[in-house]
Tab-separated table of C-alpha atoms in Angstrom:
chain	number	residue	atom	x	y	z
I	1	MET	CA	112.377	139.093	120.399
I	2	ALA	CA	110.797	140.915	117.558
I	3	SER	CA	113.455	139.756	115.076
I	4	ARG	CA	112.981	136.174	116.180
I	5	VAL	CA	109.171	136.594	115.353
I	6	LYS	CA	109.993	138.311	112.051
I	7	ARG	CA	112.288	135.359	111.120
I	8	LEU	CA	109.652	132.787	112.065
I	9	VAL	CA	107.077	134.422	110.014
I	10	LEU	CA	109.371	134.637	106.972
I	11	TRP	CA	110.252	131.022	107.318
I	12	LEU	CA	106.583	130.019	107.719
I	13	LEU	CA	105.717	132.218	104.686
I	14	ALA	CA	108.597	130.497	102.712
I	15	ALA	CA	107.419	127.063	103.680
I	16	VAL	CA	103.864	127.894	102.426
I	17	VAL	CA	105.111	129.303	99.104
I	18	ALA	CA	107.436	126.254	98.698
I	19	PHE	CA	104.657	123.861	99.432
I	20	GLY	CA	102.189	125.557	97.084
I	21	GLY	CA	104.886	125.472	94.371
I	22	LEU	CA	105.687	121.895	94.868
I	23	ALA	CA	102.166	120.831	94.991
I	24	ASN	CA	101.376	122.531	91.683
I	25	ALA	CA	104.543	120.983	89.956
I	26	TRP	CA	103.363	117.600	91.271
I	27	VAL	CA	99.842	117.981	89.893
I	28	TRP	CA	101.085	119.376	86.570
I	29	SER	CA	103.656	116.454	86.067
I	30	ALA	CA	101.073	113.741	87.168
I	31	GLY	CA	99.040	114.882	84.126
I	32	TRP	CA	101.847	115.068	81.645
I	33	GLY	CA	101.120	112.961	78.501
I	34	ARG	CA	97.628	111.995	79.741
I	35	LEU	CA	95.663	114.033	77.331
I	36	ALA	CA	93.582	112.126	74.841
I	37	ALA	CA	92.390	113.326	71.389
I	38	THR	CA	90.020	110.417	70.734
I	39	PRO	CA	87.938	108.001	72.962
I	40	ASP	CA	90.244	105.188	71.737
I	41	GLU	CA	93.208	106.722	73.625
I	42	ILE	CA	91.317	106.332	76.866
I	43	PRO	CA	92.271	103.322	78.879
I	44	ALA	CA	89.153	101.038	79.488
I	45	GLY	CA	87.636	101.587	82.950
I	46	ALA	CA	88.889	105.009	83.390
I	47	VAL	CA	87.311	107.573	85.695
I	48	MET	CA	86.545	111.021	84.130
I	49	VAL	CA	86.181	114.325	86.065
I	50	LEU	CA	83.765	116.675	84.454
I	51	LEU	CA	84.507	120.182	85.591
I	52	GLY	CA	81.543	122.390	86.147
I	53	THR	CA	80.540	125.293	83.898
I	54	ASP	CA	77.517	127.672	83.392
I	55	GLU	CA	75.451	126.967	80.397
I	56	PHE	CA	74.769	130.762	79.873
I	57	VAL	CA	77.057	133.733	80.334
I	58	GLN	CA	76.254	135.253	83.677
I	59	GLY	CA	73.129	137.536	83.629
I	60	THR	CA	72.355	136.932	79.949
I	61	GLN	CA	70.648	134.203	77.905
I	62	GLU	CA	73.788	133.853	75.749
I	63	HIS	CA	75.273	130.411	75.535
I	64	SER	CA	78.765	130.174	76.913
I	65	GLY	CA	81.413	128.605	74.732
I	66	THR	CA	82.283	125.896	76.902
I	67	PHE	CA	79.076	124.162	78.247
I	68	ARG	CA	77.919	122.204	75.031
I	69	PRO	CA	81.367	120.969	73.880
I	70	ARG	CA	82.259	119.871	77.432
I	71	ILE	CA	78.904	117.968	77.847
I	72	ALA	CA	79.116	116.593	74.363
I	73	ALA	CA	82.669	115.160	74.954
I	74	ALA	CA	81.562	113.704	78.239
I	75	ALA	CA	78.511	111.954	76.503
I	76	GLU	CA	80.703	110.628	73.684
I	77	LEU	CA	83.122	109.030	76.328
I	78	ALA	CA	80.309	107.605	78.138
I	79	ARG	CA	78.704	106.039	74.937
I	80	SER	CA	82.167	104.733	73.938
I	81	GLY	CA	82.216	102.438	77.060
I	82	ARG	CA	85.733	103.493	77.814
I	83	VAL	CA	84.804	105.459	81.002
I	84	LYS	CA	83.337	103.585	84.069
I	85	LEU	CA	82.542	106.690	86.141
I	86	ILE	CA	81.994	110.440	85.525
I	87	VAL	CA	82.636	112.462	88.550
I	88	THR	CA	80.891	115.999	88.168
I	89	SER	CA	81.796	119.172	89.913
I	90	GLY	CA	80.129	122.622	90.369
I	91	THR	CA	77.334	124.074	92.363
I	92	ASP	CA	73.778	123.008	92.781
I	93	VAL	CA	72.300	126.143	91.270
I	94	HIS	CA	71.545	124.147	87.939
I	95	ALA	CA	70.915	120.637	89.382
I	96	ARG	CA	67.652	119.132	88.393
I	97	VAL	CA	66.328	116.776	90.956
């Protein structure tokens, strides 16, 4: 009985690892060749996902190196008219209502 349970647990663990690996490979392959260097390379009517980032390094007033370039790129794409929707992510800690 114990060997059956052990085998079942190993099979389930192998299935979870395989699923995670295949899911990562699928996401990676879906984005292959979709990076753009200029707004002209973005198809008209595209949807942009703007990943969240903190403006400041945690616990300091030092600006992070990712916030301003990310926001500037999103603003440039919005002004270009190529992006019809920008979906943002992150927490509501810095949200201004």
